[in-house]
Coordinates of C-alpha atoms in Angstrom, one line a residue:
Chain A
X103 CA 0.0 0.0 0.0
X104 CA 1.4 3.4 -0.9
X105 CA 2.3 5.8 1.9
X106 CA -0.6 8.0 3.1
X107 CA -0.6 11.6 2.1
X108 CA -2.1 12.8 5.3
X109 CA -1.6 11.2 8.7
X110 CA -3.3 12.9 11.7
X111 CA -3.0 11.4 15.2
X112 CA -4.8 12.8 18.2
X113 CA -5.0 16.1 16.5
X114 CA -6.2 18.9 18.8
X115 CA -6.8 22.6 18.2
X116 CA -7.7 24.7 21.2
X117 CA -8.7 28.4 21.3
X118 CA -8.2 29.4 24.9
X119 CA -10.2 26.7 26.7
X120 CA -12.4 25.7 23.8
X121 CA -11.3 22.7 21.8
X122 CA -12.4 23.2 18.3
X123 CA -10.8 19.9 17.3
X124 CA -10.6 17.5 20.2
X125 CA -8.3 14.6 19.4
X126 CA -9.1 13.3 15.9
X127 CA -7.1 10.5 14.1
X128 CA -7.3 9.6 10.4
X129 CA -5.3 8.8 7.4
X130 CA -5.8 9.7 3.7
X131 CA -4.3 7.5 1.0
X132 CA -3.1 9.0 -2.3
X133 CA -5.8 9.2 -4.9
X134 CA -8.5 8.8 -2.3
X135 CA -11.5 11.1 -2.0
X136 CA -11.9 11.7 1.7
X137 CA -14.7 13.6 3.4
X138 CA -15.4 15.2 6.7
X139 CA -19.1 15.3 7.3
X140 CA -20.6 17.2 10.2
X141 CA -22.7 20.2 11.2
X142 CA -21.5 23.8 11.3
X143 CA -19.1 24.3 14.2
X144 CA -18.0 20.6 14.2
X145 CA -14.4 21.5 13.7
X146 CA -14.2 20.7 10.0
X147 CA -12.8 24.0 8.8
X148 CA -10.3 24.1 11.7
X149 CA -9.1 20.7 10.7
X150 CA -8.8 21.8 7.1
X151 CA -6.8 24.8 8.1
X152 CA -4.4 22.6 10.0
X153 CA -4.1 20.3 7.0
X154 CA -3.6 23.3 4.8
X155 CA -0.6 24.3 7.0
X156 CA -2.1 27.7 7.8
X157 CA -3.0 26.9 11.4
X158 CA -0.7 25.3 14.0
X159 CA -2.1 22.4 16.1
X160 CA -2.2 22.6 19.9
X161 CA -1.2 19.0 20.3
X162 CA -1.1 15.7 18.5
X163 CA 0.9 14.9 15.4
X164 CA 0.2 15.7 11.8
X165 CA 2.1 14.8 8.7
X166 CA 1.2 16.1 5.3
X167 CA 3.0 14.6 2.3
X168 CA 5.5 13.2 4.8
X169 CA 6.3 16.7 6.2
X170 CA 5.4 18.4 9.5
X171 CA 3.5 21.6 8.8
X172 CA 5.0 23.3 11.8
X173 CA 8.4 23.1 10.2
X174 CA 7.7 23.0 6.4
X175 CA 4.6 25.2 5.9
X176 CA 5.6 26.7 2.5
X177 CA 7.0 23.4 1.2
X178 CA 3.7 21.7 2.1
X179 CA 1.5 24.5 0.8
X180 CA 3.4 24.4 -2.6
X181 CA 1.9 20.9 -3.2
X182 CA -1.7 21.7 -2.0
X183 CA -4.6 23.3 -3.7
X184 CA -7.0 25.1 -1.3
X185 CA -10.6 26.0 -1.9
X186 CA -11.7 28.0 1.1
X187 CA -15.2 28.1 2.5
X188 CA -15.7 31.7 1.3
X189 CA -14.2 32.7 -2.1
X190 CA -11.2 34.9 -1.7
X191 CA -10.6 35.7 -5.3
X192 CA -8.7 38.8 -6.1
X193 CA -11.4 41.2 -7.1
X194 CA -8.9 43.8 -8.3
X195 CA -7.8 41.4 -11.0
X196 CA -9.6 39.9 -14.0
X197 CA -10.5 36.3 -14.3
X198 CA -7.5 35.0 -16.2
X199 CA -5.1 37.3 -14.2
X200 CA -6.4 35.7 -11.0
X201 CA -4.9 32.4 -12.2
X202 CA -1.7 33.9 -13.6
X203 CA -0.9 35.9 -10.4
X204 CA -1.8 32.9 -8.2
X205 CA 0.6 30.7 -10.1
X206 CA 3.3 33.3 -9.6
X207 CA 2.7 33.1 -5.8
X208 CA 4.0 29.5 -6.1
X209 CA 7.1 30.8 -7.9
X210 CA 6.2 29.0 -11.1
X211 CA 7.6 30.3 -14.4
X212 CA 5.3 32.7 -16.3
X213 CA 5.1 30.6 -19.5
X214 CA 4.1 27.5 -17.6
X215 CA 1.5 29.4 -15.6
X216 CA 0.0 30.9 -18.8
X217 CA -0.4 27.6 -20.5
X218 CA -1.9 26.0 -17.4
X219 CA -4.3 28.9 -16.9
X220 CA -5.8 28.4 -20.3
X221 CA -6.3 24.7 -19.6
X222 CA -7.9 25.4 -16.3
X223 CA -10.2 28.1 -17.7
X224 CA -11.3 25.4 -20.2
X225 CA -11.8 22.9 -17.4
X226 CA -13.8 25.4 -15.3
X227 CA -15.9 26.3 -18.4
X228 CA -14.8 29.9 -18.1
X229 CA -12.8 30.3 -21.3
X230 CA -15.2 32.9 -22.6
X231 CA -15.0 34.9 -19.4
X232 CA -11.2 35.1 -19.3
X233 CA -11.2 38.9 -19.4
X234 CA -14.3 39.5 -17.2
X235 CA -14.1 41.1 -13.8
X236 CA -14.5 38.7 -10.9
X237 CA -17.4 40.6 -9.4
X238 CA -19.4 40.1 -12.6
X239 CA -19.3 36.3 -12.3
X240 CA -22.2 34.3 -10.8
X241 CA -21.7 32.4 -7.5
X242 CA -21.2 29.1 -9.3
X243 CA -18.6 30.7 -11.7
X244 CA -16.7 32.2 -8.9
X245 CA -16.6 28.8 -7.2
X246 CA -15.3 27.2 -10.3
X247 CA -12.7 29.9 -10.7
X248 CA -11.6 29.3 -7.1
X249 CA -11.2 25.6 -7.9
X250 CA -9.3 26.3 -11.1
X251 CA -7.0 28.6 -9.1
X252 CA -6.4 25.9 -6.5
X253 CA -5.3 23.6 -9.4
X254 CA -2.8 26.0 -10.9
X255 CA 0.2 24.4 -9.1
X256 CA -0.9 20.9 -10.0
X257 CA -1.4 20.0 -6.4
X258 CA -1.0 16.5 -5.0
X259 CA -3.9 17.1 -2.7
X260 CA -6.9 19.4 -3.2
X261 CA -8.6 20.7 -0.1
X262 CA -12.3 21.8 -0.5
X263 CA -14.0 23.4 2.4
X264 CA -17.8 23.3 1.9
X265 CA -17.4 23.4 -1.9
X266 CA -21.0 23.9 -2.9
X267 CA -22.5 25.8 0.1
X268 CA -24.6 28.6 -1.1
X269 CA -24.9 27.5 -4.7
X270 CA -28.2 26.7 -6.5
X271 CA -28.9 23.1 -7.4
X272 CA -27.8 23.5 -11.0
X273 CA -24.5 25.1 -10.1
X274 CA -23.9 22.4 -7.6
X275 CA -24.3 19.7 -10.2
X276 CA -21.9 21.4 -12.6
X277 CA -19.4 21.6 -9.7
X278 CA -19.8 18.0 -8.7
X279 CA -19.3 16.9 -12.3
X280 CA -15.9 18.9 -12.3
X281 CA -14.9 17.4 -9.0
X282 CA -15.8 14.0 -10.2
X283 CA -13.5 14.3 -13.1
X284 CA -10.7 15.3 -10.9
X285 CA -11.3 12.3 -8.8
X286 CA -11.2 10.1 -11.9
X287 CA -7.9 11.6 -12.8
X288 CA -6.5 10.4 -9.5
X289 CA -6.3 13.8 -7.7
X290 CA -6.5 13.3 -3.9
X291 CA -9.5 15.2 -2.6
X292 CA -10.2 16.1 1.0
X293 CA -13.5 17.8 1.4
X294 CA -15.8 19.0 4.2
X295 CA -19.5 19.3 3.8
X296 CA -22.6 19.3 5.8
X297 CA -24.6 18.0 2.9
X298 CA -25.0 14.3 3.1
X299 CA -25.8 14.0 -0.7
X300 CA -22.5 15.8 -1.4
X301 CA -20.6 13.4 0.8
X302 CA -22.4 10.4 -0.8
X303 CA -21.5 11.8 -4.3
X304 CA -17.9 12.7 -3.8
X305 CA -16.3 10.8 -0.9
X306 CA -14.9 7.3 -1.1
X307 CA -14.6 7.3 2.6
X308 CA -15.5 9.8 5.3
X309 CA -15.4 10.6 8.9
X310 CA -18.5 11.9 10.7
X311 CA -17.4 14.7 13.0
X312 CA -19.3 16.4 15.8
X313 CA -18.0 18.8 18.5
X314 CA -14.4 18.2 17.4
X315 CA -14.5 14.4 17.7
X316 CA -14.9 11.6 15.2
X317 CA -18.2 9.8 15.6
X318 CA -17.8 7.2 12.9
X319 CA -15.6 6.4 9.9
X320 CA -16.1 4.4 6.7
X321 CA -17.5 4.5 3.2
X322 CA -20.9 6.1 2.8
X323 CA -22.5 2.7 2.1
X324 CA -20.8 1.0 5.0
X325 CA -21.7 3.7 7.4
X326 CA -25.4 3.5 6.4
X327 CA -25.3 -0.3 6.7
X328 CA -23.7 -0.2 10.1
X329 CA -25.6 2.6 11.7
X330 CA -29.0 2.6 10.0
X331 CA -31.6 0.3 8.6
X332 CA -32.0 -0.3 4.9
X333 CA -35.1 1.9 4.5
X334 CA -36.8 4.7 6.4
X335 CA -40.5 5.5 6.6
X336 CA -41.2 9.1 7.2
X337 CA -44.7 9.9 8.5
X338 CA -46.3 13.2 9.5
X339 CA -49.2 13.7 11.7
X340 CA -49.1 17.4 12.1
X341 CA -47.0 19.1 14.8
X342 CA -49.6 18.7 17.6
X343 CA -50.2 15.0 17.1
X344 CA -46.6 13.9 16.5
X345 CA -45.8 13.1 20.1
X346 CA -49.0 11.2 20.9
X347 CA -48.8 9.2 17.6
X348 CA -45.2 8.3 18.4
X349 CA -46.4 6.3 21.4
X350 CA -48.7 4.3 19.3
X351 CA -46.0 3.5 16.8
X352 CA -43.7 1.9 19.3
X353 CA -42.4 -1.5 18.1
X354 CA -42.7 -0.9 14.4
X355 CA -39.3 -1.3 12.7
X356 CA -35.9 -1.3 14.5
X357 CA -35.9 2.2 15.8
X358 CA -37.9 5.4 15.8
X359 CA -36.9 9.1 15.8
X360 CA -39.4 11.8 16.7
X361 CA -38.5 15.1 15.0
X362 CA -40.5 18.3 15.5
X363 CA -42.2 18.0 12.2
X364 CA -42.2 14.2 11.4
X365 CA -41.5 10.8 12.8
X366 CA -38.8 8.5 11.2
X367 CA -39.3 4.8 11.4
X368 CA -36.2 2.7 10.6
X369 CA -37.1 -0.6 9.1
X370 CA -35.8 -3.1 6.6
X371 CA -38.9 -2.6 4.5
X372 CA -40.5 0.8 4.6
X373 CA -43.6 -0.5 2.9
X374 CA -44.2 -3.2 5.5
X375 CA -43.8 -0.7 8.2
X376 CA -46.3 1.6 6.6
X377 CA -48.8 -1.3 6.3
X378 CA -48.3 -1.9 10.1
X379 CA -49.0 1.8 10.8
X380 CA -52.3 1.6 8.9
X381 CA -53.2 -1.7 10.5
X382 CA -52.9 0.0 13.9
X383 CA -55.5 2.5 12.7
X384 CA -53.2 5.5 12.5
X385 CA -53.6 7.8 9.6
X386 CA -50.5 9.9 8.8
X387 CA -51.1 13.1 6.8
X388 CA -48.2 12.2 4.6
X389 CA -45.9 9.2 4.3
X390 CA -42.7 8.6 2.4
X391 CA -40.5 5.5 2.1
X392 CA -36.9 6.1 1.2
X393 CA -33.4 4.6 1.5
X394 CA -31.4 5.4 4.6
X395 CA -28.9 8.2 4.1
X396 CA -25.9 9.7 5.9
X397 CA -28.4 12.1 7.5
X398 CA -29.9 9.2 9.3
X399 CA -26.5 8.0 10.4
X400 CA -25.7 11.4 11.8
X401 CA -29.1 11.5 13.6
X402 CA -28.4 8.1 15.1
X403 CA -24.9 9.0 16.3
X404 CA -25.6 12.5 17.7
X405 CA -29.3 12.7 18.2
X406 CA -29.3 15.8 16.0
X407 CA -29.8 16.5 12.4
X408 CA -27.0 17.9 10.2
X409 CA -28.6 21.2 9.1
X410 CA -30.1 23.0 12.0
Chain B
X25 CA 15.8 24.5 13.9
X26 CA 16.6 21.2 15.4
X27 CA 15.8 21.9 19.1
X28 CA 12.4 20.8 20.1
X29 CA 10.1 23.0 22.1
X30 CA 7.4 21.6 24.3
X31 CA 4.9 23.3 22.1
X32 CA 5.0 22.8 18.4
X33 CA 5.7 26.2 16.7
X34 CA 6.6 27.3 13.2
X35 CA 10.3 26.9 12.8
X36 CA 13.0 29.0 11.2
X37 CA 13.0 31.4 8.4
X38 CA 11.9 28.7 5.9
X39 CA 8.5 28.7 7.5
X40 CA 8.2 32.5 7.0
X41 CA 9.9 33.3 3.8
X42 CA 9.9 31.6 0.4
X43 CA 12.1 34.3 -1.3
X44 CA 9.2 35.2 -3.6
X45 CA 8.2 38.8 -2.6
X46 CA 8.4 39.8 -6.2
X47 CA 5.2 37.8 -6.9
X48 CA 3.4 40.0 -4.4
X49 CA 4.9 43.1 -6.1
X50 CA 3.8 41.8 -9.5
X51 CA 0.3 41.4 -8.3
X52 CA 0.2 44.9 -6.9
X53 CA 1.5 46.5 -10.1
X54 CA -1.1 44.6 -12.1
X55 CA -3.9 45.6 -9.8
X56 CA -2.8 49.2 -9.8
X57 CA -2.6 49.3 -13.5
X58 CA -6.1 47.9 -13.9
X59 CA -7.9 49.8 -11.2
X60 CA -6.5 52.8 -9.3
X61 CA -3.6 54.4 -10.9
X62 CA -5.4 57.8 -11.0
X63 CA -5.6 57.8 -7.2
X64 CA -1.9 57.1 -7.1
X65 CA -1.3 60.1 -9.4
X66 CA -3.2 62.6 -7.2
X67 CA -0.8 62.0 -4.3
X68 CA 2.0 63.6 -6.3
X69 CA 0.4 67.0 -6.3
X70 CA -0.3 67.6 -2.7
X71 CA 3.3 68.5 -1.6
X72 CA 3.8 70.5 -4.7
X73 CA 0.8 72.7 -3.8
X74 CA 2.2 73.1 -0.3
X75 CA 5.5 74.1 -1.8
X76 CA 4.0 76.7 -4.1
X77 CA 1.7 78.2 -1.4
X78 CA 3.9 78.2 1.6
X79 CA 7.4 78.2 0.1
X80 CA 7.0 80.5 -2.8
X81 CA 4.0 82.5 -1.6
X82 CA 4.3 82.8 2.1
X83 CA 8.1 82.5 1.8
X84 CA 8.5 85.8 0.1
X85 CA 7.7 87.5 3.4
X86 CA 10.2 85.4 5.4
X87 CA 13.9 85.9 5.7
X88 CA 16.7 85.0 8.0
X89 CA 16.2 81.2 7.6
X90 CA 19.5 79.2 7.8
X91 CA 20.7 75.7 7.1
X92 CA 22.3 73.4 9.6
X93 CA 25.7 75.2 9.2
X94 CA 24.1 78.6 9.8
X95 CA 24.2 79.8 6.2
X96 CA 21.3 81.9 4.9
X97 CA 18.9 80.0 2.5
X98 CA 15.6 80.9 0.9
X99 CA 12.5 79.8 2.9
X100 CA 11.3 77.6 0.0
X101 CA 14.7 75.7 0.1
X102 CA 14.1 75.2 3.8
X103 CA 10.7 73.6 3.6
X104 CA 11.0 71.8 0.3
X105 CA 13.1 69.0 1.7
X106 CA 10.7 68.6 4.6
X107 CA 7.8 68.3 2.1
X108 CA 9.8 65.8 0.2
X109 CA 10.2 63.7 3.3
X110 CA 6.5 64.1 4.0
X111 CA 5.5 63.0 0.5
X112 CA 7.6 59.8 1.0
X113 CA 5.9 59.3 4.3
X114 CA 2.4 59.9 3.0
X115 CA 2.9 57.6 0.0
X116 CA 4.2 54.8 2.2
X117 CA 1.6 55.2 4.9
X118 CA -1.3 55.4 2.5
X119 CA -0.2 52.1 0.8
X120 CA 0.7 50.3 4.0
X121 CA -2.4 51.4 5.9
X122 CA -5.5 52.0 3.8
X123 CA -4.6 49.6 1.1
X124 CA -3.5 46.9 3.5
X125 CA -6.6 47.5 5.7
X126 CA -8.8 46.9 2.7
X127 CA -7.0 43.8 1.5
X128 CA -7.0 42.3 5.0
X129 CA -10.7 42.8 5.8
X130 CA -12.5 43.0 2.6
X131 CA -10.4 41.4 -0.1
X132 CA -9.2 38.5 2.0
X133 CA -6.2 38.8 -0.2
X134 CA -3.6 37.8 2.3
X135 CA -5.6 34.7 3.3
X136 CA -5.3 33.6 -0.4
X137 CA -1.7 34.4 -0.6
X138 CA -0.7 32.6 2.5
X139 CA -2.5 29.4 1.3
X140 CA 0.2 29.2 -1.3
X141 CA 3.9 28.6 -0.8
X142 CA 4.3 32.3 0.1
X143 CA 5.2 33.0 3.7
X144 CA 4.2 36.1 5.8
X145 CA 7.6 37.7 5.2
X146 CA 7.1 37.5 1.4
X147 CA 3.8 39.2 1.8
X148 CA 5.1 41.9 4.1
X149 CA 8.2 42.6 1.9
X150 CA 6.1 42.6 -1.3
X151 CA 3.5 45.0 0.1
X152 CA 6.2 47.2 1.6
X153 CA 8.1 47.3 -1.7
X154 CA 5.0 48.5 -3.4
X155 CA 4.7 51.3 -0.9
X156 CA 8.4 52.1 -1.6
X157 CA 7.9 52.2 -5.3
X158 CA 5.1 54.7 -4.7
X159 CA 7.2 56.7 -2.3
X160 CA 10.0 56.7 -4.9
X161 CA 7.7 57.9 -7.7
X162 CA 6.4 60.7 -5.5
X163 CA 9.9 61.6 -4.4
X164 CA 11.4 61.7 -7.8
X165 CA 8.7 63.9 -9.2
X166 CA 9.0 66.3 -6.3
X167 CA 12.8 66.4 -6.6
X168 CA 12.5 67.3 -10.2
X169 CA 10.1 70.2 -9.3
X170 CA 12.6 71.4 -6.7
X171 CA 15.3 71.3 -9.3
X172 CA 13.2 73.3 -11.7
X173 CA 12.6 75.9 -9.0
X174 CA 16.3 76.0 -8.1
X175 CA 15.7 74.6 -4.6
X176 CA 18.4 71.9 -4.7
X177 CA 21.4 73.8 -3.3
X178 CA 23.9 71.0 -3.6
X179 CA 24.8 68.0 -5.7
X180 CA 24.1 65.9 -2.6
X181 CA 20.4 66.4 -3.3
X182 CA 20.8 63.3 -5.5
X183 CA 21.3 61.3 -2.3
X184 CA 17.9 62.5 -1.1
X185 CA 16.3 59.9 -3.4
X186 CA 17.8 56.9 -1.5
X187 CA 17.1 58.8 1.7
X188 CA 13.4 59.1 1.0
X189 CA 13.3 55.4 0.1
X190 CA 14.7 54.7 3.5
X191 CA 12.1 56.9 5.1
X192 CA 9.3 55.3 3.1
X193 CA 10.6 51.8 4.0
X194 CA 10.5 52.8 7.7
X195 CA 7.0 54.1 7.6
X196 CA 5.6 51.3 5.4
X197 CA 7.0 48.5 7.5
X198 CA 5.7 49.9 10.8
X199 CA 2.4 51.1 9.2
X200 CA 1.5 47.6 8.0
X201 CA 2.0 46.1 11.4
X202 CA -0.1 48.8 13.1
X203 CA -2.8 48.4 10.5
X204 CA -3.1 44.7 11.3
X205 CA -4.5 45.7 14.7
X206 CA -7.2 48.0 13.3
X207 CA -10.6 46.5 12.7
X208 CA -12.9 49.4 11.7
X209 CA -12.8 52.6 9.6
X210 CA -13.1 54.7 12.7
X211 CA -9.9 53.3 14.1
X212 CA -8.3 54.0 10.8
X213 CA -8.9 57.7 11.4
X214 CA -6.5 57.5 14.3
X215 CA -3.7 57.2 11.8
X216 CA -4.6 60.5 10.3
X217 CA -4.9 62.0 13.8
X218 CA -1.2 61.0 14.4
X219 CA 0.1 61.9 11.0
X220 CA -1.2 65.5 10.7
X221 CA 0.4 66.9 13.8
X222 CA 3.6 65.1 13.0
X223 CA 3.5 66.7 9.6
X224 CA 2.9 70.2 11.0
X225 CA 5.3 70.1 14.0
X226 CA 8.4 68.1 12.9
X227 CA 10.5 71.1 12.1
X228 CA 8.7 71.1 8.7
X229 CA 8.0 74.8 8.4
X230 CA 10.4 76.3 11.0
X231 CA 13.5 75.1 12.9
X232 CA 13.0 72.9 15.9
X233 CA 14.7 75.6 18.1
X234 CA 11.5 77.6 18.3
X235 CA 10.2 75.0 20.8
X236 CA 11.1 74.8 24.5
X237 CA 13.5 72.0 25.2
X238 CA 11.1 69.3 26.5
X239 CA 8.9 69.7 23.4
X240 CA 12.0 69.4 21.3
X241 CA 12.6 66.0 22.8
X242 CA 9.2 64.9 21.9
X243 CA 9.6 66.0 18.3
X244 CA 13.0 64.4 18.1
X245 CA 11.6 61.1 19.2
X246 CA 9.2 61.1 16.2
X247 CA 10.4 59.5 12.9
X248 CA 9.4 62.4 10.6
X249 CA 11.8 64.8 12.3
X250 CA 14.7 62.5 11.5
X251 CA 13.5 62.2 8.0
X252 CA 13.1 65.9 7.5
X253 CA 16.5 66.7 9.0
X254 CA 18.2 63.9 6.9
X255 CA 16.7 65.1 3.6
X256 CA 17.2 68.8 4.4
X257 CA 20.9 68.2 5.0
X258 CA 21.2 66.5 1.7
X259 CA 19.3 69.0 -0.5
X260 CA 20.9 72.1 1.2
X261 CA 24.3 70.4 1.2
X262 CA 24.8 71.3 4.9
X263 CA 26.1 67.9 5.9
X264 CA 26.5 67.1 9.6
X265 CA 27.4 64.0 11.7
X266 CA 23.9 64.1 13.2
X267 CA 22.7 62.8 9.9
X268 CA 24.2 59.4 10.7
X269 CA 21.9 59.3 13.7
X270 CA 18.9 60.0 11.5
X271 CA 20.1 57.2 9.2
X272 CA 20.4 54.9 12.1
X273 CA 17.0 55.8 13.4
X274 CA 15.4 54.6 10.1
X275 CA 17.5 51.4 9.9
X276 CA 16.2 50.5 13.4
X277 CA 12.7 51.4 12.5
X278 CA 12.8 49.3 9.3
X279 CA 14.1 46.2 11.2
X280 CA 11.6 46.5 14.0
X281 CA 8.8 47.2 11.6
X282 CA 9.6 44.1 9.5
X283 CA 9.8 41.9 12.6
X284 CA 6.6 43.3 13.9
X285 CA 4.6 43.1 10.7
X286 CA 5.8 39.5 9.9
X287 CA 4.8 38.4 13.4
X288 CA 1.4 40.0 13.1
X289 CA 0.8 38.4 9.7
X290 CA 1.8 35.0 11.1
X291 CA -0.4 35.5 14.1
X292 CA -3.4 36.5 12.0
X293 CA -3.2 34.1 9.2
X294 CA -1.0 31.2 10.3
X295 CA -2.2 30.9 13.9

């Protein structure tokens, strides 16, 4: 097995008394697409900043591409591509110049950067906007430019912090498609997200993070298999009747979660569970049978939903 | 660094400096070219207006002004070098405060830069170099105006150019560090609050000897006074040993400013 590109052991980041990251351990293999899934404030971005060698750890050990970020920040950063949570494109420069100037920050030769910039504009589907001002781009375009910029130095690892937060569904799908291509080309991806569908789409393997700690680790499919049933039945009785109805539903399926607006019944077969609900004389206003998702895994592990 | 500390900390110069400040300068030139070169131009005229109004206009009523050796000189030739030092200071301070403030808080420019192989010292040196270039442009223009008006009394006026670069460097390196503490526009006004009296009272328009001794000490502690005296010695040709002290003052200011700014950038962006 090839040497891992990232090895984190008991990684801790404290701000005064508050531990934003509280002892997490993981490895990322080359070519892997690795996800950190968790709600806002779980410590994902802080972890990403430590991996990106722009934040020093409080304790634990961290090796990125075989180097310690405390000692070799610039050397590590020269081999990383970083897509921060909020775009920080250079609004005083035009689209293509953003790529050229960024390449120069890495000390790359002008001609090489220029050729690479044109390829990346093509990849980001922005070739026709090369001379546009950054502020005139749509949110999705800015995001794609940020990703193109992060690739200018042909990084060995691409770090993506909440890559599609704030984008409309269409822009998200375009972005996922681009990231999927990178993954096929063998680029190592490390991404954080609080969208379970994004994690399912993009991550080979992920850790579920909450309050700075790892709750579970595995591939999306194995996490679901391990921590949830095959299917979920969602029933709604209206907000007043939810609690009373829940008592009558006891015993159906493996497990039951009462949320403010609906009740989730975890069962191997959602349809059979629904049949049992009707047999007991309960009449939900709406019902829905679906496959278990990472959202359910998170709910099971933390008792809370991902997006609050 | 081979010694291990109990707490992991960024080690050595390699963690701070990638030897690539020119990329930051290149970015600045490109940005200036495409957006705000007109604003840069306006800064050239301010000291020229002062020179014309005070030096030529008001100066025609003033006599008995002397240089450092006690020789009589025109009033315009007395204040012109001071205005030259001030223009270098203003150019450097504008670039290292307002521009840096904007990039830090709104453009998030440094965050992007420091995610690359650039270190905080590259960013600091690059941004300060830009301020220097601006100071040099202002200074050269003003020196040419002085030459045209016959206010350069000695060939040593040529040395005023490197001198104002030194002054600009001092102000820019310190200014950037101070700016890193400022969070709001209101706080930025404090810079102006410090700069204006320093401009007016640093022996700019009259010799420092008009003040009682304790006030002289205060003025002599401020950087602009050293800049004014250094440049005045060079353009009037009245060289004194005290000018070495002025020189030393700025060398120390530059060194401290660079250390201070680099530390602040590291604390802010590589915590």
